[in-house]
CSV table of C-alpha atoms and ligand atoms in Angstrom, one decimal:
chain,number,residue,atom,x,y,z
A,1,ALA,CA,-22.4,11.5,26.0
A,2,ARG,CA,-19.9,8.8,25.3
A,3,PRO,CA,-16.8,10.0,23.4
A,4,GLY,CA,-17.1,8.8,19.8
A,5,VAL,CA,-14.3,8.0,17.5
A,6,VAL,CA,-15.0,7.7,13.8
A,7,VAL,CA,-12.6,5.9,11.6
A,8,VAL,CA,-12.8,6.4,7.8
A,9,GLY,CA,-11.4,3.6,5.7
A,10,GLY,CA,-11.5,-0.2,6.5
A,11,GLY,CA,-8.0,-1.1,5.2
A,12,PHE,CA,-5.0,-2.4,7.1
A,13,ALA,CA,-4.8,1.0,8.9
A,14,GLY,CA,-8.4,1.9,9.6
A,15,ALA,CA,-9.7,-1.6,10.4
A,16,SER,CA,-6.7,-2.2,12.8
A,17,CYS,CA,-7.3,1.1,14.5
A,18,ALA,CA,-11.1,0.6,15.0
A,19,ARG,CA,-10.4,-2.8,16.6
A,20,ALA,CA,-7.5,-1.5,18.8
A,21,LEU,CA,-9.7,1.4,20.0
A,22,LYS,CA,-12.4,-1.0,21.2
A,23,GLN,CA,-9.9,-3.3,22.8
A,24,LEU,CA,-8.3,-0.4,24.7
A,25,ASP,CA,-11.6,1.1,25.9
A,26,ARG,CA,-14.8,-0.9,25.7
A,27,ASP,CA,-16.8,2.2,26.5
A,28,LEU,CA,-15.7,4.2,23.5
A,29,ALA,CA,-18.2,4.4,20.7
A,30,VAL,CA,-16.3,3.3,17.6
A,31,THR,CA,-17.6,3.8,14.1
A,32,LEU,CA,-16.0,2.4,11.0
A,33,ILE,CA,-16.9,3.9,7.6
A,34,GLU,CA,-16.0,1.9,4.5
A,35,PRO,CA,-18.0,1.7,1.2
A,36,GLU,CA,-16.8,-1.8,0.0
A,37,ALA,CA,-18.5,-5.0,1.1
A,38,ALA,CA,-15.1,-6.8,1.2
A,39,TYR,CA,-11.5,-5.8,1.4
A,40,VAL,CA,-9.1,-7.1,-1.3
A,41,ALA,CA,-5.5,-7.1,0.1
A,42,CYS,CA,-2.5,-6.0,-2.0
A,43,PRO,CA,0.2,-8.0,-0.1
A,44,PHE,CA,0.5,-11.3,-2.1
A,45,SER,CA,-1.5,-9.9,-5.0
A,46,ASN,CA,1.6,-10.1,-7.1
A,47,ALA,CA,1.4,-13.9,-6.7
A,48,VAL,CA,-2.1,-13.7,-8.2
A,49,LEU,CA,-0.7,-12.0,-11.3
A,50,ALA,CA,1.7,-14.9,-11.8
A,51,GLY,CA,-1.1,-17.5,-11.4
A,52,LEU,CA,0.3,-18.7,-8.1
A,53,ARG,CA,-2.7,-17.8,-6.0
A,54,ASP,CA,-6.4,-17.1,-6.3
A,55,ILE,CA,-7.9,-13.7,-5.7
A,56,GLU,CA,-10.2,-15.3,-3.1
A,57,ALA,CA,-7.2,-15.8,-0.8
A,58,GLN,CA,-6.8,-12.0,-0.9
A,59,THR,CA,-10.4,-11.2,-0.1
A,60,PHE,CA,-11.8,-10.5,3.4
A,61,SER,CA,-15.3,-9.7,4.4
A,62,TYR,CA,-16.3,-7.2,7.1
A,63,ASP,CA,-18.5,-9.6,8.9
A,64,GLN,CA,-16.3,-9.8,12.0
A,65,PHE,CA,-16.7,-6.2,13.4
A,66,ASP,CA,-19.4,-6.9,15.9
A,67,ASP,CA,-18.7,-4.4,18.6
A,68,ILE,CA,-17.9,-1.7,16.1
A,69,GLU,CA,-20.6,0.2,14.3
A,70,PHE,CA,-19.9,-0.5,10.6
A,71,ILE,CA,-21.3,1.9,8.1
A,72,ARG,CA,-21.1,0.8,4.5
A,73,ARG,CA,-20.8,4.3,3.0
A,74,ARG,CA,-18.2,6.6,1.5
A,75,ALA,CA,-17.2,9.7,3.5
A,76,VAL,CA,-17.4,12.7,1.1
A,77,ALA,CA,-16.7,15.7,3.3
A,78,VAL,CA,-15.4,16.6,6.8
A,79,ASP,CA,-16.4,19.6,8.8
A,80,ALA,CA,-13.5,20.0,11.1
A,81,GLU,CA,-15.0,22.9,13.0
A,82,ARG,CA,-18.3,21.2,13.8
A,83,ARG,CA,-16.5,17.8,14.0
A,84,ARG,CA,-18.7,15.9,11.7
A,85,VAL,CA,-18.3,13.6,8.7
A,86,ARG,CA,-20.6,13.8,5.7
A,87,LEU,CA,-21.5,10.4,4.1
A,88,ASP,CA,-22.4,9.9,0.4
A,89,ASP,CA,-26.1,9.4,1.4
A,90,GLY,CA,-26.1,12.9,2.9
A,91,GLU,CA,-26.0,11.7,6.6
A,92,ASP,CA,-23.7,13.5,9.0
A,93,ILE,CA,-21.8,11.6,11.7
A,94,ASP,CA,-20.5,13.5,14.7
A,95,TYR,CA,-17.1,12.7,16.3
A,96,THR,CA,-15.0,13.5,19.3
A,97,ARG,CA,-12.0,12.5,17.3
A,98,LEU,CA,-11.7,11.4,13.7
A,99,VAL,CA,-9.2,8.9,12.2
A,100,LEU,CA,-8.7,9.1,8.5
A,101,ALA,CA,-7.2,6.0,6.9
A,102,PRO,CA,-8.2,6.3,3.2
A,103,GLY,CA,-5.0,4.8,1.7
A,104,ILE,CA,-3.9,6.2,-1.7
A,105,GLU,CA,-5.4,7.9,-4.7
A,106,LEU,CA,-3.7,7.2,-8.0
A,107,ARG,CA,-2.8,10.4,-9.7
A,108,PHE,CA,-4.5,10.3,-13.1
A,109,ASP,CA,-3.4,13.9,-13.7
A,110,ALA,CA,0.4,13.3,-13.3
A,111,LEU,CA,1.4,11.2,-16.4
A,112,PRO,CA,0.1,12.6,-19.7
A,113,GLY,CA,-2.1,10.0,-21.4
A,114,TYR,CA,-2.6,7.9,-18.3
A,115,ASP,CA,-6.1,8.5,-17.0
A,116,GLU,CA,-8.8,6.3,-15.7
A,117,ALA,CA,-9.7,5.1,-19.2
A,118,ALA,CA,-6.1,4.2,-20.0
A,119,ALA,CA,-6.0,2.1,-16.8
A,120,GLU,CA,-8.7,-0.1,-18.5
A,121,SER,CA,-6.2,-1.2,-21.1
A,122,MET,CA,-2.9,-0.7,-19.3
A,123,PRO,CA,-3.7,-1.7,-15.7
A,124,HIS,CA,-1.9,-0.2,-12.6
A,125,ALA,CA,-3.0,-3.1,-10.4
A,126,TRP,CA,-1.9,-0.9,-7.5
A,127,LYS,CA,-5.2,-1.4,-5.8
A,128,ALA,CA,-6.0,-5.1,-5.6
A,129,GLY,CA,-9.2,-6.5,-7.2
A,130,SER,CA,-10.4,-6.2,-10.8
A,131,GLN,CA,-7.2,-4.4,-11.8
A,132,THR,CA,-5.1,-7.4,-10.5
A,133,LEU,CA,-7.3,-9.8,-12.5
A,134,MET,CA,-7.0,-7.7,-15.7
A,135,LEU,CA,-3.2,-7.7,-15.5
A,136,ARG,CA,-3.2,-11.4,-14.8
A,137,ASP,CA,-5.4,-12.2,-17.8
A,138,GLN,CA,-3.4,-9.9,-20.1
A,139,LEU,CA,-0.2,-11.8,-19.1
A,140,ALA,CA,-2.0,-15.1,-19.7
A,141,ALA,CA,-3.2,-14.0,-23.1
A,142,MET,CA,0.2,-12.7,-24.3
A,143,PRO,CA,2.0,-14.8,-26.9
A,144,ASP,CA,5.4,-16.2,-26.1
A,145,GLY,CA,8.1,-13.7,-27.2
A,146,GLY,CA,6.0,-10.8,-26.0
A,147,VAL,CA,7.4,-7.7,-24.2
A,148,VAL,CA,6.0,-6.7,-20.8
A,149,VAL,CA,6.7,-3.2,-19.7
A,150,LEU,CA,6.3,-2.1,-16.0
A,151,SER,CA,6.7,1.5,-15.1
A,152,ALA,CA,7.6,2.4,-11.5
A,153,PRO,CA,7.1,5.8,-9.9
A,154,ALA,CA,9.4,8.1,-8.0
A,155,ASN,CA,9.3,8.1,-4.2
A,156,PRO,CA,7.2,8.2,-2.1
A,157,PHE,CA,4.6,5.6,-3.1
A,158,ARG,CA,2.7,2.6,-1.7
A,159,CYS,CA,5.0,-0.4,-1.1
A,160,PRO,CA,8.5,0.5,-2.1
A,161,PRO,CA,9.6,-3.1,-2.9
A,162,GLY,CA,6.3,-3.9,-4.6
A,163,PRO,CA,7.2,-3.1,-8.2
A,164,TYR,CA,10.3,-5.3,-8.0
A,165,GLU,CA,8.5,-8.2,-6.3
A,166,ARG,CA,6.0,-7.9,-9.1
A,167,ALA,CA,8.7,-7.9,-11.8
A,168,SER,CA,10.2,-11.0,-10.1
A,169,LEU,CA,7.0,-13.0,-10.1
A,170,ILE,CA,6.0,-11.9,-13.6
A,171,ALA,CA,9.5,-13.1,-14.6
A,172,HIS,CA,8.9,-16.4,-12.9
A,173,TYR,CA,5.7,-16.8,-14.9
A,174,LEU,CA,7.4,-15.8,-18.2
A,175,LYS,CA,10.3,-18.2,-17.5
A,176,THR,CA,8.0,-21.1,-16.8
A,177,SER,CA,5.3,-20.4,-19.4
A,178,LYS,CA,6.6,-18.0,-22.1
A,179,PRO,CA,10.4,-18.3,-22.0
A,180,ARG,CA,11.1,-16.2,-25.1
A,181,SER,CA,9.4,-13.1,-23.6
A,182,LYS,CA,11.0,-10.2,-21.9
A,183,LEU,CA,10.3,-7.7,-19.1
A,184,ILE,CA,11.4,-4.1,-19.1
A,185,ILE,CA,11.2,-2.0,-15.9
A,186,LEU,CA,11.1,1.7,-16.7
A,187,ASP,CA,11.9,3.4,-13.4
A,188,ALA,CA,11.7,7.1,-12.3
A,189,LYS,CA,14.4,6.3,-9.7
A,190,ASP,CA,18.1,5.4,-9.6
A,191,ALA,CA,17.8,3.1,-6.6
A,192,PHE,CA,15.1,0.9,-5.0
A,193,SER,CA,14.3,-1.1,-1.9
A,194,LYS,CA,16.3,-4.3,-1.4
A,195,GLN,CA,17.9,-3.6,-4.7
A,196,ARG,CA,21.1,-5.7,-4.2
A,197,LEU,CA,19.0,-8.7,-3.1
A,198,PHE,CA,16.6,-8.4,-6.0
A,199,GLU,CA,19.3,-7.9,-8.6
A,200,ALA,CA,21.3,-10.9,-7.3
A,201,ALA,CA,18.2,-13.0,-7.4
A,202,TRP,CA,17.3,-11.9,-10.9
A,203,GLN,CA,20.8,-12.8,-12.1
A,204,GLU,CA,20.5,-16.2,-10.5
A,205,LEU,CA,16.9,-17.0,-11.4
A,206,TYR,CA,16.1,-15.0,-14.5
A,207,PRO,CA,19.3,-14.2,-16.4
A,208,GLY,CA,18.7,-11.9,-19.4
A,209,LEU,CA,14.9,-11.8,-18.8
A,210,ILE,CA,14.5,-8.6,-16.8
A,211,GLU,CA,15.9,-5.3,-18.0
A,212,TRP,CA,15.9,-2.5,-15.4
A,213,VAL,CA,16.1,1.0,-16.9
A,214,PRO,CA,16.9,3.6,-14.1
A,215,LEU,CA,16.1,7.3,-14.2
A,216,SER,CA,19.7,8.2,-15.2
A,217,SER,CA,19.4,5.9,-18.3
A,218,GLY,CA,16.1,7.4,-19.3
A,219,GLY,CA,13.8,5.2,-17.3
A,220,ARG,CA,11.3,7.9,-16.3
A,221,VAL,CA,8.1,7.6,-18.3
A,222,THR,CA,6.9,11.0,-19.4
A,223,GLU,CA,3.9,10.1,-21.6
A,224,ILE,CA,1.6,7.2,-22.3
A,225,ASP,CA,-0.2,6.4,-25.5
A,226,PRO,CA,-2.9,3.9,-24.7
A,227,ALA,CA,-4.0,3.4,-28.3
A,228,THR,CA,-0.6,1.8,-29.3
A,229,ARG,CA,0.3,0.7,-25.7
A,230,THR,CA,3.4,2.8,-25.9
A,231,LEU,CA,5.4,4.3,-23.0
A,232,VAL,CA,7.4,7.3,-23.8
A,233,THR,CA,10.6,8.2,-21.9
A,234,GLU,CA,13.1,11.0,-22.1
A,235,PHE,CA,15.4,8.7,-24.2
A,236,GLY,CA,12.9,7.0,-26.5
A,237,SER,CA,9.7,4.9,-26.5
A,238,HIS,CA,8.7,1.4,-25.7
A,239,ARG,CA,5.9,-0.5,-27.3
A,240,ALA,CA,4.5,-3.1,-24.9
A,241,ASP,CA,2.4,-6.2,-25.4
A,242,VAL,CA,1.4,-5.9,-21.8
A,243,ALA,CA,1.9,-2.7,-19.9
A,244,ASN,CA,1.7,-2.2,-16.2
A,245,VAL,CA,1.7,1.5,-15.4
A,246,ILE,CA,2.2,2.3,-11.7
A,247,PRO,CA,1.4,6.0,-11.6
A,248,PRO,CA,2.4,8.6,-9.0
A,249,GLN,CA,0.1,8.7,-6.0
A,250,ARG,CA,-1.1,10.9,-3.2
A,251,ALA,CA,-3.2,10.5,0.0
A,252,GLY,CA,-6.8,9.3,-0.6
A,253,ARG,CA,-9.3,11.9,-1.8
A,254,ILE,CA,-11.0,12.4,1.5
A,255,ALA,CA,-7.7,13.5,3.1
A,256,GLN,CA,-7.5,16.3,0.4
A,257,LEU,CA,-11.2,17.2,1.1
A,258,ALA,CA,-10.7,17.3,4.9
A,259,GLY,CA,-7.7,19.7,4.5
A,260,VAL,CA,-5.2,17.3,6.1
A,261,ALA,CA,-3.0,16.9,3.0
A,262,ASP,CA,-0.3,19.5,2.2
A,263,GLN,CA,1.1,20.6,-1.2
A,264,THR,CA,3.0,17.2,-1.5
A,265,GLY,CA,-0.4,15.4,-1.6
A,266,TRP,CA,0.4,13.5,1.6
A,267,CYS,CA,-0.5,14.2,5.2
A,268,PRO,CA,1.8,15.7,7.8
A,269,ILE,CA,1.2,14.3,11.3
A,270,ASP,CA,2.5,14.4,14.8
A,271,PRO,CA,4.5,11.2,15.2
A,272,VAL,CA,3.4,10.6,18.7
A,273,THR,CA,-0.4,10.9,18.3
A,274,PHE,CA,-0.8,10.8,14.4
A,275,GLU,CA,-2.9,14.0,14.8
A,276,SER,CA,-2.8,16.1,11.7
A,277,ARG,CA,-0.5,19.1,11.7
A,278,LEU,CA,-3.2,20.9,9.6
A,279,GLN,CA,-6.5,20.2,11.4
A,280,PRO,CA,-7.1,19.5,15.1
A,281,GLU,CA,-8.8,16.4,16.3
A,282,ILE,CA,-8.3,14.6,13.0
A,283,HIS,CA,-5.7,11.8,13.0
A,284,VAL,CA,-4.3,10.2,9.9
A,285,ILE,CA,-2.6,6.8,9.5
A,286,GLY,CA,-1.4,4.3,6.9
A,287,ASP,CA,-0.3,5.1,3.3
A,288,ALA,CA,-1.8,8.6,3.4
A,289,VAL,CA,0.7,10.0,5.9
A,290,ILE,CA,4.1,11.5,5.6
A,291,GLY,CA,5.7,8.7,7.6
A,292,GLY,CA,9.3,10.0,7.8
A,293,ALA,CA,11.5,7.0,7.5
A,294,MET,CA,8.6,4.5,7.7
A,295,PRO,CA,7.7,3.0,4.3
A,296,LYS,CA,4.1,2.8,3.1
A,297,SER,CA,3.2,-0.9,3.9
A,298,ALA,CA,0.4,-2.9,5.4
A,299,PHE,CA,2.7,-3.8,8.3
A,300,THR,CA,3.4,-0.1,8.9
A,301,ALA,CA,-0.4,0.7,8.5
A,302,ASN,CA,-1.2,-1.8,11.3
A,303,ALA,CA,1.6,-0.6,13.6
A,304,GLN,CA,0.6,3.1,13.1
A,305,ALA,CA,-3.0,2.2,13.7
A,306,LYS,CA,-2.2,0.7,17.1
A,307,ALA,CA,0.0,3.6,18.1
A,308,CYS,CA,-2.7,6.1,17.0
A,309,ALA,CA,-5.5,4.1,18.8
A,310,ALA,CA,-3.4,4.3,22.1
A,311,ALA,CA,-3.0,8.0,21.6
A,312,VAL,CA,-6.6,8.7,20.8
A,313,ALA,CA,-7.8,6.5,23.7
A,314,ALA,CA,-5.6,8.6,26.0
A,315,LEU,CA,-6.6,12.0,24.5
A,316,VAL,CA,-10.4,11.4,24.7
A,317,ARG,CA,-9.9,10.6,28.5
A,318,GLU,CA,-7.6,13.6,28.8
A,319,ARG,CA,-4.6,11.5,29.5
A,320,GLN,CA,-1.1,12.1,28.2
A,321,PRO,CA,-0.2,9.8,25.2
A,322,ALA,CA,2.9,7.7,25.5
A,323,GLN,CA,5.8,7.8,23.0
A,324,PRO,CA,5.4,4.9,20.6
A,325,LYS,CA,7.9,2.6,19.0
A,326,LEU,CA,6.9,1.1,15.7
A,327,ILE,CA,8.2,-1.8,13.7
A,328,ASN,CA,7.9,-2.6,10.0
A,329,THR,CA,8.9,-5.7,8.0
A,330,CYS,CA,8.4,-6.0,4.3
A,331,TYR,CA,8.7,-9.5,2.8
A,332,SER,CA,9.0,-9.9,-1.0
A,333,LEU,CA,8.7,-13.1,-3.0
A,334,VAL,CA,11.3,-13.3,-5.8
A,335,ALA,CA,10.0,-16.8,-6.8
A,336,PRO,CA,7.9,-19.5,-5.1
A,337,GLY,CA,9.9,-20.6,-2.0
A,338,TYR,CA,12.3,-17.7,-2.4
A,339,GLY,CA,11.7,-14.8,0.0
A,340,ILE,CA,13.7,-11.7,1.1
A,341,SER,CA,12.9,-9.1,3.7
A,342,ILE,CA,13.7,-5.6,5.1
A,343,ALA,CA,12.9,-4.6,8.6
A,344,GLY,CA,13.1,-1.4,10.7
A,345,VAL,CA,12.2,0.1,14.1
A,346,TYR,CA,11.0,3.7,14.2
A,347,GLN,CA,10.4,6.3,16.9
A,348,PRO,CA,9.4,10.0,17.0
A,349,ARG,CA,12.4,12.3,16.5
A,350,ASP,CA,12.5,15.9,15.4
A,351,GLY,CA,8.8,15.8,14.6
A,352,LEU,CA,9.0,12.8,12.3
A,353,LEU,CA,9.2,9.0,12.5
A,354,ALA,CA,12.9,8.3,12.4
A,355,GLU,CA,14.7,5.0,12.1
A,356,VAL,CA,16.3,3.6,15.3
A,357,GLU,CA,19.9,3.2,14.2
A,358,GLY,CA,21.2,-0.4,13.9
A,359,ALA,CA,17.8,-1.9,14.8
A,360,GLY,CA,16.8,-3.0,11.3
A,361,GLY,CA,18.3,-4.6,8.2
A,362,THR,CA,17.7,-6.8,5.2
A,363,SER,CA,18.2,-10.5,4.5
A,364,PRO,CA,21.8,-11.5,4.0
A,365,LEU,CA,23.1,-11.0,0.4
A,366,GLU,CA,24.8,-14.4,0.5
A,367,ALA,CA,22.6,-17.1,1.9
A,368,PRO,CA,21.8,-20.8,1.3
A,369,SER,CA,18.4,-21.5,-0.4
A,370,SER,CA,17.1,-22.8,3.0
A,371,VAL,CA,17.2,-19.2,4.3
A,372,ARG,CA,15.2,-17.9,1.2
A,373,GLU,CA,12.8,-20.8,1.7
A,374,LEU,CA,12.3,-19.9,5.4
A,375,GLU,CA,11.7,-16.3,4.5
A,376,ALA,CA,9.0,-17.2,2.0
A,377,ALA,CA,7.3,-19.3,4.7
A,378,TYR,CA,7.6,-16.3,7.1
A,379,ALA,CA,5.9,-14.1,4.5
A,380,GLU,CA,2.9,-16.4,4.3
A,381,ASP,CA,2.7,-16.7,8.0
A,382,TRP,CA,2.8,-12.9,8.4
A,383,PHE,CA,0.0,-12.5,5.9
A,384,ARG,CA,-2.1,-15.1,7.6
A,385,THR,CA,-1.5,-13.6,11.0
A,386,ILE,CA,-2.1,-10.0,10.1
A,387,THR,CA,-5.2,-10.6,8.1
A,388,ARG,CA,-6.7,-12.7,10.9
A,389,GLU,CA,-5.9,-10.0,13.4
A,390,VAL,CA,-7.3,-7.2,11.3
A,391,PHE,CA,-10.3,-8.7,9.6
A,392,GLY,CA,-11.2,-11.5,12.1
B,1,FAD,P1,-5.8,0.7,2.1
B,1,FAD,O1,-5.4,-0.7,2.4
B,1,FAD,O2,-5.8,1.1,0.7
B,1,FAD,O3,-7.2,0.9,2.7
B,1,FAD,C1,-7.9,2.1,2.5
B,1,FAD,C2,-9.4,1.8,2.7
B,1,FAD,O4,-10.1,3.1,2.8
B,1,FAD,C3,-10.0,1.1,1.5
B,1,FAD,O5,-10.7,0.0,2.0
B,1,FAD,C4,-10.9,2.1,0.9
B,1,FAD,O6,-12.1,1.6,0.3
B,1,FAD,C5,-11.3,3.0,2.1
B,1,FAD,N1,-11.6,4.4,1.7
B,1,FAD,C6,-11.0,5.2,0.9
B,1,FAD,N2,-11.6,6.4,0.8
B,1,FAD,C7,-12.7,6.3,1.6
B,1,FAD,C8,-13.8,7.2,2.0
B,1,FAD,N3,-13.8,8.5,1.4
B,1,FAD,N4,-14.7,6.8,2.8
B,1,FAD,C9,-14.6,5.6,3.4
B,1,FAD,N5,-13.7,4.7,3.1
B,1,FAD,C10,-12.7,5.1,2.2
B,1,FAD,N6,2.5,-4.2,2.4
B,1,FAD,C11,3.1,-5.0,3.2
B,1,FAD,O7,3.2,-4.8,4.4
B,1,FAD,N7,3.6,-6.2,2.8
B,1,FAD,C12,3.5,-6.6,1.5
B,1,FAD,O8,4.0,-7.7,1.1
B,1,FAD,C13,2.9,-5.7,0.6
B,1,FAD,N8,2.7,-6.0,-0.7
B,1,FAD,C14,2.1,-5.2,-1.6
B,1,FAD,C15,2.0,-5.5,-2.9
B,1,FAD,C16,1.4,-4.6,-3.8
B,1,FAD,C17,1.3,-5.0,-5.3
B,1,FAD,C18,0.8,-3.4,-3.4
B,1,FAD,C19,0.2,-2.5,-4.3
B,1,FAD,C20,0.9,-3.1,-2.0
B,1,FAD,C21,1.6,-3.9,-1.1
B,1,FAD,N9,1.7,-3.6,0.2
B,1,FAD,C22,2.3,-4.5,1.1
B,1,FAD,C23,1.3,-2.3,0.7
B,1,FAD,C24,-0.1,-2.3,1.4
B,1,FAD,O9,-1.1,-2.9,0.6
B,1,FAD,C25,-0.5,-0.9,1.8
B,1,FAD,O10,0.5,-0.2,2.4
B,1,FAD,C26,-1.7,-0.9,2.8
B,1,FAD,O11,-2.8,-1.5,2.1
B,1,FAD,C27,-2.0,0.4,3.3
B,1,FAD,O12,-3.1,0.4,4.2
B,1,FAD,P2,-4.2,1.6,4.3
B,1,FAD,O13,-5.2,1.1,5.3
B,1,FAD,O14,-3.4,2.8,4.6
B,1,FAD,O15,-4.8,1.7,2.9
């Protein structure tokens, strides 16, 4: 029989991997399992919150996966011994190798008071879609002079610069539409991605508007009271007019069910093949993995997907997989026409994905506005290019 590779999850990681597998070996039977009719992308969803972009520009159908068998179902179990995946309609799908790319699960057990019901009044908006629109609409309905509180989790989490890009674009909205308002970031960390660039830009563009409260100043949120929209920290409590709670996360549920996540909640993998360290013939890619130095981003997910596809295509034909080199770039918009970035190159070292010294970096701290403008344009070009490549 033809070797069959089953990919679970049609996000940046899974959809990229399914496509790359088919391109590498036309004779492979490739199956993609994804329950949603369309994918709503997180990159640029912060611009939707600020009213700068429509959610339609974030939404991609799964119509363009012709040579891949697309099954619109949720995977609910994996039998690693028999090598089969159980779907939510009871059907079993056999595989030669399995790729799990389920993204993240929001931990509704980690922050007392913040459960799924609380997320209906204090949105996380950390999975794009209805949550994004809820937060956008709450911001639009807030009176001028209101207080927006954003709580950011400890590492690791999806999109390290994401909360700070979000804070920037919310600040842009407040500055232009509700200038007496304020934004407080309660952070469970003392440092964050591109921090110096963000802070310099905030001082320049939004003086006095954003207050960042780090861990050491009592920024870690310990409890939520959805009834009064209050966020409690070790040093006091904050009542919000609009609260955006980004809770701790772990690998998507199916990774836990398949036994490929460890006690951290994330999935240890071999950095050459992305094969699970806990279950043979199951590979994991994207946000769900312990990526070493690689951040959890769509760019990373796509790069890991291609490296994993190359390894899987070799392994099913009993060839030796090659050592990969992977690249990530994360752009953030601080305001319309003002972009900053961080880039890195990664390779397997000591069993993890390690950064290649001196190969990456961030935007310059001092730069003319033309540089920020160019980076904002690059960000848009990147999004257009990657979504075209992944979703067709
Ligand atoms: P996902 O994109 O979440 O895809 C997982 C897919 O798996 C989903 O479609 C889901 O429906 C499916 N799935 C889950 N469980 C199952 C199951 N049991 N059976 C079948 N299917 C299942 N990254 C960047 O590179 N640049 C950015 O500018 C950027 N901005 C961001 C801004 C925000 C506000 C956020 C929240 C994130 C941002 N990211 C950005 C990060 C990026 O969105 C993620 O890193 C990326 O989506 C990870 O891809 P993934 O495929 O691992 O997971």
